[in-house]
PDB file of C-alpha atoms in Angstrom:
ATOM      1  CA  UNK A 639      39.313   9.691  23.181  1.00 51.00           C
ATOM      2  CA  UNK A 640      39.183  10.421  19.752  1.00 50.00           C
ATOM      3  CA  UNK A 641      38.736   7.011  18.730  1.00 51.00           C
ATOM      4  CA  UNK A 642      35.704   6.569  21.234  1.00 46.00           C
ATOM      5  CA  UNK A 643      34.031   9.613  19.873  1.00 39.00           C
ATOM      6  CA  UNK A 644      34.155   8.180  16.404  1.00 39.00           C
ATOM      7  CA  UNK A 645      33.100   4.978  17.381  1.00 42.00           C
ATOM      8  CA  UNK A 646      30.131   6.520  19.465  1.00 41.00           C
ATOM      9  CA  UNK A 647      29.387   8.597  16.227  1.00 41.00           C
ATOM     10  CA  UNK A 648      29.191   5.314  14.084  1.00 42.00           C
ATOM     11  CA  UNK A 649      27.068   3.577  16.491  1.00 41.00           C
ATOM     12  CA  UNK A 650      24.625   6.480  16.514  1.00 41.00           C
ATOM     13  CA  UNK A 651      24.585   6.815  12.704  1.00 41.00           C
ATOM     14  CA  UNK A 652      23.775   2.988  12.469  1.00 39.00           C
ATOM     15  CA  UNK A 653      21.170   3.136  15.188  1.00 40.00           C
ATOM     16  CA  UNK A 654      19.369   5.979  13.334  1.00 42.00           C
ATOM     17  CA  UNK A 655      19.368   4.453   9.989  1.00 45.00           C
ATOM     18  CA  UNK A 656      16.277   3.373   8.781  1.00 46.00           C
ATOM     19  CA  UNK A 657      15.503  -0.371   8.978  1.00 54.00           C
ATOM     20  CA  UNK A 658      16.175  -2.400   5.775  1.00 61.00           C
ATOM     21  CA  UNK A 659      12.934  -3.888   4.605  1.00 73.00           C
ATOM     22  CA  UNK A 660      13.337  -7.556   3.921  1.00 87.00           C
ATOM     23  CA  UNK A 661      13.681  -8.263   0.027  1.00 90.00           C
ATOM     24  CA  UNK A 662      12.304 -11.426  -1.520  1.00 86.00           C
ATOM     25  CA  UNK A 663      13.944 -13.663  -4.325  1.00 88.00           C
ATOM     26  CA  UNK A 664      11.796 -11.472  -6.907  1.00 89.00           C
ATOM     27  CA  UNK A 665      13.627  -8.529  -5.660  1.00 89.00           C
ATOM     28  CA  UNK A 666      10.532  -6.892  -4.223  1.00 94.00           C
ATOM     29  CA  UNK A 667      10.109  -5.623  -0.358  1.00 93.00           C
ATOM     30  CA  UNK A 668       8.005  -7.916   1.573  1.00 96.00           C
ATOM     31  CA  UNK A 669       5.896  -7.284   4.749  1.00 96.00           C
ATOM     32  CA  UNK A 670       5.165 -10.064   7.103  1.00 96.00           C
ATOM     33  CA  UNK A 671       1.795  -8.996   7.086  1.00 97.00           C
ATOM     34  CA  UNK A 672       1.088  -9.244   3.198  1.00 97.00           C
ATOM     35  CA  UNK A 673      -1.571 -11.662   1.966  1.00 96.00           C
ATOM     36  CA  UNK A 674      -0.184 -14.628  -0.086  1.00 95.00           C
ATOM     37  CA  UNK A 675      -2.872 -15.823  -2.716  1.00 96.00           C
ATOM     38  CA  UNK A 676      -3.318 -17.319  -5.918  1.00 97.00           C
ATOM     39  CA  UNK A 677      -3.919 -14.134  -7.292  1.00 97.00           C
ATOM     40  CA  UNK A 678      -7.741 -14.657  -8.206  1.00 98.00           C
ATOM     41  CA  UNK A 679      -9.006 -11.034  -7.446  1.00 98.00           C
ATOM     42  CA  UNK A 680     -12.643 -12.021  -6.846  1.00 98.00           C
ATOM     43  CA  UNK A 681     -11.634 -14.706  -4.524  1.00 98.00           C
ATOM     44  CA  UNK A 682      -9.188 -12.381  -2.729  1.00 98.00           C
ATOM     45  CA  UNK A 683     -11.821  -9.658  -2.445  1.00 98.00           C
ATOM     46  CA  UNK A 684     -14.422 -12.439  -0.939  1.00 98.00           C
ATOM     47  CA  UNK A 685     -11.478 -13.649   1.419  1.00 98.00           C
ATOM     48  CA  UNK A 686     -10.895 -10.179   2.652  1.00 98.00           C
ATOM     49  CA  UNK A 687     -14.445  -9.460   3.369  1.00 98.00           C
ATOM     50  CA  UNK A 688     -14.912 -12.845   5.121  1.00 98.00           C
ATOM     51  CA  UNK A 689     -12.047 -11.439   7.489  1.00 98.00           C
ATOM     52  CA  UNK A 690     -13.825  -8.056   7.871  1.00 98.00           C
ATOM     53  CA  UNK A 691     -11.164  -6.351   5.799  1.00 98.00           C
ATOM     54  CA  UNK A 692     -10.717  -4.738   2.362  1.00 98.00           C
ATOM     55  CA  UNK A 693      -8.443  -5.607  -0.482  1.00 98.00           C
ATOM     56  CA  UNK A 694      -5.593  -3.662  -1.549  1.00 98.00           C
ATOM     57  CA  UNK A 695      -3.583  -4.678  -4.442  1.00 98.00           C
ATOM     58  CA  UNK A 696       0.162  -3.102  -4.395  1.00 98.00           C
ATOM     59  CA  UNK A 697       2.363  -3.232  -7.661  1.00 98.00           C
ATOM     60  CA  UNK A 698       6.050  -3.016  -7.019  1.00 98.00           C
ATOM     61  CA  UNK A 699       8.910  -3.591  -9.267  1.00 97.00           C
ATOM     62  CA  UNK A 700      12.728  -4.837  -8.540  1.00 96.00           C
ATOM     63  CA  UNK A 701      14.884  -1.996  -7.931  1.00 96.00           C
ATOM     64  CA  UNK A 702      12.178   0.460  -7.210  1.00 96.00           C
ATOM     65  CA  UNK A 703      13.321   3.512  -4.936  1.00 96.00           C
ATOM     66  CA  UNK A 704      10.147   4.444  -4.357  1.00 96.00           C
ATOM     67  CA  UNK A 705       8.926   1.180  -3.088  1.00 97.00           C
ATOM     68  CA  UNK A 706      11.903   0.956  -0.935  1.00 96.00           C
ATOM     69  CA  UNK A 707      10.920   4.289   0.612  1.00 96.00           C
ATOM     70  CA  UNK A 708       7.570   3.052   1.062  1.00 97.00           C
ATOM     71  CA  UNK A 709       8.829   0.098   2.920  1.00 97.00           C
ATOM     72  CA  UNK A 710      11.559   1.723   5.038  1.00 96.00           C
ATOM     73  CA  UNK A 711      10.017   5.044   5.750  1.00 96.00           C
ATOM     74  CA  UNK A 712       6.137   4.607   5.848  1.00 96.00           C
ATOM     75  CA  UNK A 713       5.359   1.008   6.344  1.00 97.00           C
ATOM     76  CA  UNK A 714       8.121   0.932   8.868  1.00 96.00           C
ATOM     77  CA  UNK A 715       6.155   3.120  11.407  1.00 97.00           C
ATOM     78  CA  UNK A 716       3.935   0.688  13.377  1.00 97.00           C
ATOM     79  CA  UNK A 717       0.919   3.249  13.568  1.00 96.00           C
ATOM     80  CA  UNK A 718       0.707   2.782   9.437  1.00 97.00           C
ATOM     81  CA  UNK A 719       1.671  -1.093   9.289  1.00 97.00           C
ATOM     82  CA  UNK A 720      -0.940  -1.884  12.303  1.00 98.00           C
ATOM     83  CA  UNK A 721      -3.539   0.155  10.810  1.00 98.00           C
ATOM     84  CA  UNK A 722      -3.304  -1.491   7.294  1.00 98.00           C
ATOM     85  CA  UNK A 723      -2.489  -5.404   8.848  1.00 98.00           C
ATOM     86  CA  UNK A 724      -5.593  -4.827  10.905  1.00 98.00           C
ATOM     87  CA  UNK A 725      -8.069  -3.495   8.201  1.00 98.00           C
ATOM     88  CA  UNK A 726      -6.748  -4.798   4.827  1.00 98.00           C
ATOM     89  CA  UNK A 727      -5.400  -7.621   2.984  1.00 98.00           C
ATOM     90  CA  UNK A 728      -2.440  -6.616   0.937  1.00 98.00           C
ATOM     91  CA  UNK A 729      -1.610  -8.794  -1.836  1.00 98.00           C
ATOM     92  CA  UNK A 730       1.385  -7.986  -3.840  1.00 98.00           C
ATOM     93  CA  UNK A 731       1.961  -7.846  -7.880  1.00 98.00           C
ATOM     94  CA  UNK A 732       5.253  -7.564  -9.625  1.00 98.00           C
ATOM     95  CA  UNK A 733       4.612  -5.009 -12.512  1.00 98.00           C
ATOM     96  CA  UNK A 734       7.040  -6.899 -14.817  1.00 97.00           C
ATOM     97  CA  UNK A 735       6.043 -10.253 -13.275  1.00 97.00           C
ATOM     98  CA  UNK A 736       4.818 -13.242 -15.135  1.00 97.00           C
ATOM     99  CA  UNK A 737       2.893 -15.210 -12.382  1.00 97.00           C
ATOM    100  CA  UNK A 738      -0.717 -15.835 -13.439  1.00 98.00           C
ATOM    101  CA  UNK A 739      -3.464 -13.622 -12.367  1.00 98.00           C
ATOM    102  CA  UNK A 740      -7.419 -14.038 -12.724  1.00 98.00           C
ATOM    103  CA  UNK A 741      -9.080 -10.843 -13.172  1.00 98.00           C
ATOM    104  CA  UNK A 742     -12.623 -10.085 -12.214  1.00 97.00           C
ATOM    105  CA  UNK A 743     -14.171 -11.064 -15.650  1.00 96.00           C
ATOM    106  CA  UNK A 744     -12.524 -14.496 -15.409  1.00 96.00           C
ATOM    107  CA  UNK A 745      -9.366 -13.658 -17.777  1.00 96.00           C
ATOM    108  CA  UNK A 746      -6.203 -15.062 -16.903  1.00 98.00           C
ATOM    109  CA  UNK A 747      -3.027 -13.215 -17.635  1.00 97.00           C
ATOM    110  CA  UNK A 748       0.510 -12.298 -16.445  1.00 98.00           C
ATOM    111  CA  UNK A 749       0.948  -9.883 -13.872  1.00 98.00           C
ATOM    112  CA  UNK A 750       2.569  -7.725 -16.261  1.00 98.00           C
ATOM    113  CA  UNK A 751      -0.519  -7.976 -18.654  1.00 98.00           C
ATOM    114  CA  UNK A 752      -2.918  -7.307 -15.833  1.00 98.00           C
ATOM    115  CA  UNK A 753      -0.573  -4.167 -15.028  1.00 98.00           C
ATOM    116  CA  UNK A 754      -1.257  -2.573 -18.443  1.00 98.00           C
ATOM    117  CA  UNK A 755      -4.934  -3.817 -18.627  1.00 98.00           C
ATOM    118  CA  UNK A 756      -5.610  -2.265 -15.140  1.00 98.00           C
ATOM    119  CA  UNK A 757      -3.608   0.925 -16.299  1.00 97.00           C
ATOM    120  CA  UNK A 758      -0.758   0.549 -13.865  1.00 98.00           C
ATOM    121  CA  UNK A 759       2.099   2.437 -15.286  1.00 95.00           C
ATOM    122  CA  UNK A 760       4.220   3.417 -11.849  1.00 95.00           C
ATOM    123  CA  UNK A 761       5.578   1.928  -8.984  1.00 98.00           C
ATOM    124  CA  UNK A 762       4.336   1.544  -6.029  1.00 98.00           C
ATOM    125  CA  UNK A 763       0.419   1.978  -7.048  1.00 98.00           C
ATOM    126  CA  UNK A 764      -1.989   0.274  -4.753  1.00 98.00           C
ATOM    127  CA  UNK A 765      -5.479  -0.368  -6.231  1.00 98.00           C
ATOM    128  CA  UNK A 766      -8.303  -0.552  -3.669  1.00 98.00           C
ATOM    129  CA  UNK A 767     -11.143  -3.098  -4.174  1.00 98.00           C
ATOM    130  CA  UNK A 768     -14.405  -2.872  -3.583  1.00 98.00           C
ATOM    131  CA  UNK A 769     -16.224  -4.640  -0.693  1.00 97.00           C
ATOM    132  CA  UNK A 770     -17.668  -7.239  -2.942  1.00 96.00           C
ATOM    133  CA  UNK A 771     -16.407  -8.557  -6.203  1.00 95.00           C
ATOM    134  CA  UNK A 772     -18.499  -7.376  -9.322  1.00 94.00           C
ATOM    135  CA  UNK A 773     -19.164 -10.067 -11.894  1.00 86.00           C
ATOM    136  CA  UNK A 774     -18.003  -8.288 -14.869  1.00 89.00           C
ATOM    137  CA  UNK A 775     -15.344  -6.004 -15.668  1.00 94.00           C
ATOM    138  CA  UNK A 776     -11.493  -5.627 -14.694  1.00 97.00           C
ATOM    139  CA  UNK A 777      -9.954  -4.873 -11.400  1.00 97.00           C
ATOM    140  CA  UNK A 778      -8.636  -1.507 -12.706  1.00 97.00           C
ATOM    141  CA  UNK A 779     -12.408  -0.483 -13.310  1.00 97.00           C
ATOM    142  CA  UNK A 780     -13.649  -2.083 -10.092  1.00 97.00           C
ATOM    143  CA  UNK A 781     -11.257  -0.204  -7.993  1.00 98.00           C
ATOM    144  CA  UNK A 782     -12.970   2.373  -5.466  1.00 98.00           C
ATOM    145  CA  UNK A 783      -9.333   4.275  -5.329  1.00 97.00           C
ATOM    146  CA  UNK A 784      -6.008   4.300  -6.673  1.00 97.00           C
ATOM    147  CA  UNK A 785      -2.693   5.663  -4.935  1.00 97.00           C
ATOM    148  CA  UNK A 786      -0.043   6.104  -7.463  1.00 93.00           C
ATOM    149  CA  UNK A 787       3.264   6.540  -5.768  1.00 86.00           C
ATOM    150  CA  UNK A 788       4.852   6.811  -2.613  1.00 82.00           C
ATOM    151  CA  UNK A 789       3.598   9.449  -0.016  1.00 91.00           C
ATOM    152  CA  UNK A 790       4.582  10.699   3.284  1.00 92.00           C
ATOM    153  CA  UNK A 791       2.958   8.652   6.229  1.00 95.00           C
ATOM    154  CA  UNK A 792       0.066  10.646   6.926  1.00 95.00           C
ATOM    155  CA  UNK A 793      -1.234  10.886   3.349  1.00 95.00           C
ATOM    156  CA  UNK A 794      -0.552   7.044   3.135  1.00 96.00           C
ATOM    157  CA  UNK A 795      -2.096   6.203   6.269  1.00 97.00           C
ATOM    158  CA  UNK A 796      -5.144   8.707   5.459  1.00 97.00           C
ATOM    159  CA  UNK A 797      -5.915   7.114   2.027  1.00 98.00           C
ATOM    160  CA  UNK A 798      -6.257   3.665   3.609  1.00 98.00           C
ATOM    161  CA  UNK A 799      -8.676   5.308   6.334  1.00 98.00           C
ATOM    162  CA  UNK A 800     -10.623   7.033   3.591  1.00 98.00           C
ATOM    163  CA  UNK A 801     -11.280   3.760   1.865  1.00 98.00           C
ATOM    164  CA  UNK A 802     -11.828   1.770   4.991  1.00 98.00           C
ATOM    165  CA  UNK A 803     -14.173   4.630   5.957  1.00 97.00           C
ATOM    166  CA  UNK A 804     -16.047   4.458   2.374  1.00 97.00           C
ATOM    167  CA  UNK A 805     -15.009   8.000   1.997  1.00 96.00           C
ATOM    168  CA  UNK A 806     -15.172   7.317  -2.102  1.00 97.00           C
ATOM    169  CA  UNK A 807     -19.142   7.093  -1.847  1.00 96.00           C
ATOM    170  CA  UNK A 808     -19.510  10.504   0.103  1.00 94.00           C
ATOM    171  CA  UNK A 809     -19.172  14.164  -0.929  1.00 95.00           C
ATOM    172  CA  UNK A 810     -15.813  14.842   0.953  1.00 95.00           C
ATOM    173  CA  UNK A 811     -13.096  14.257  -1.796  1.00 95.00           C
ATOM    174  CA  UNK A 812      -9.919  12.607  -0.429  1.00 96.00           C
ATOM    175  CA  UNK A 813      -7.927  15.796  -0.558  1.00 95.00           C
ATOM    176  CA  UNK A 814     -10.426  17.553   1.809  1.00 95.00           C
ATOM    177  CA  UNK A 815     -10.620  14.559   4.021  1.00 96.00           C
ATOM    178  CA  UNK A 816      -6.799  14.600   4.220  1.00 95.00           C
ATOM    179  CA  UNK A 817      -6.692  18.301   5.056  1.00 94.00           C
ATOM    180  CA  UNK A 818      -9.213  17.828   7.801  1.00 95.00           C
ATOM    181  CA  UNK A 819      -7.408  15.060   9.333  1.00 94.00           C
ATOM    182  CA  UNK A 820      -4.372  17.050   9.231  1.00 93.00           C
ATOM    183  CA  UNK A 821      -6.112  20.034  10.844  1.00 92.00           C
ATOM    184  CA  UNK A 822      -7.529  17.688  13.572  1.00 90.00           C
ATOM    185  CA  UNK A 823      -4.260  16.346  14.345  1.00 85.00           C
ATOM    186  CA  UNK A 824      -2.733  19.675  14.621  1.00 80.00           C
ATOM    187  CA  UNK A 825      -5.698  20.992  16.945  1.00 64.00           C
ATOM    188  CA  UNK A 826      -5.166  17.726  19.212  1.00 59.00           C
ATOM    189  CA  UNK A 827      -1.440  18.446  19.603  1.00 52.00           C
ATOM    190  CA  UNK A 828      -1.790  22.409  20.316  1.00 48.00           C
ATOM    191  CA  UNK A 829      -4.478  21.707  22.788  1.00 44.00           C
ATOM    192  CA  UNK A 830      -2.259  18.979  24.765  1.00 44.00           C
ATOM    193  CA  UNK A 831       0.685  21.573  25.016  1.00 41.00           C
TER     194      UNK A 831
END
């Protein structure tokens, strides 16, 4: 009887463990809906727009515990992943990578150089690009919003929603938007009980 109990407990622990996110040869976690491109930011903005989506650039690094948390706890939630996949092209960058990137001003540089140029110093960091590619400047300057770090599911999702709804153009700061969305969700839960 004792062996059955321990076997059941072990199965329960395995079943409740967070799913492991796929890790690529570069050591970065992968999502099946990430967009593979030639990393030309202007072209990527236009391709996203042609699909009725926005472009988000996510910087990660090998061994990043916060990146793993983002993939295994936040992006593993279908509500979050489905919203992002339906509304954004997400292109992954390696904070210390050597793959070639073409910035908005036509400069070609390595991912790690682009990270420094765009003032990315932490992983994960997500840069949200404008709807149309500007003809000058850098992607870092053009970003309409930046999300540095791993946040909880609601904050993460609300940031993507705020960008999609062009909240950055209005008077409602993201923190106020987030608080309002949480309050609305709380009111909905209370009224259904």
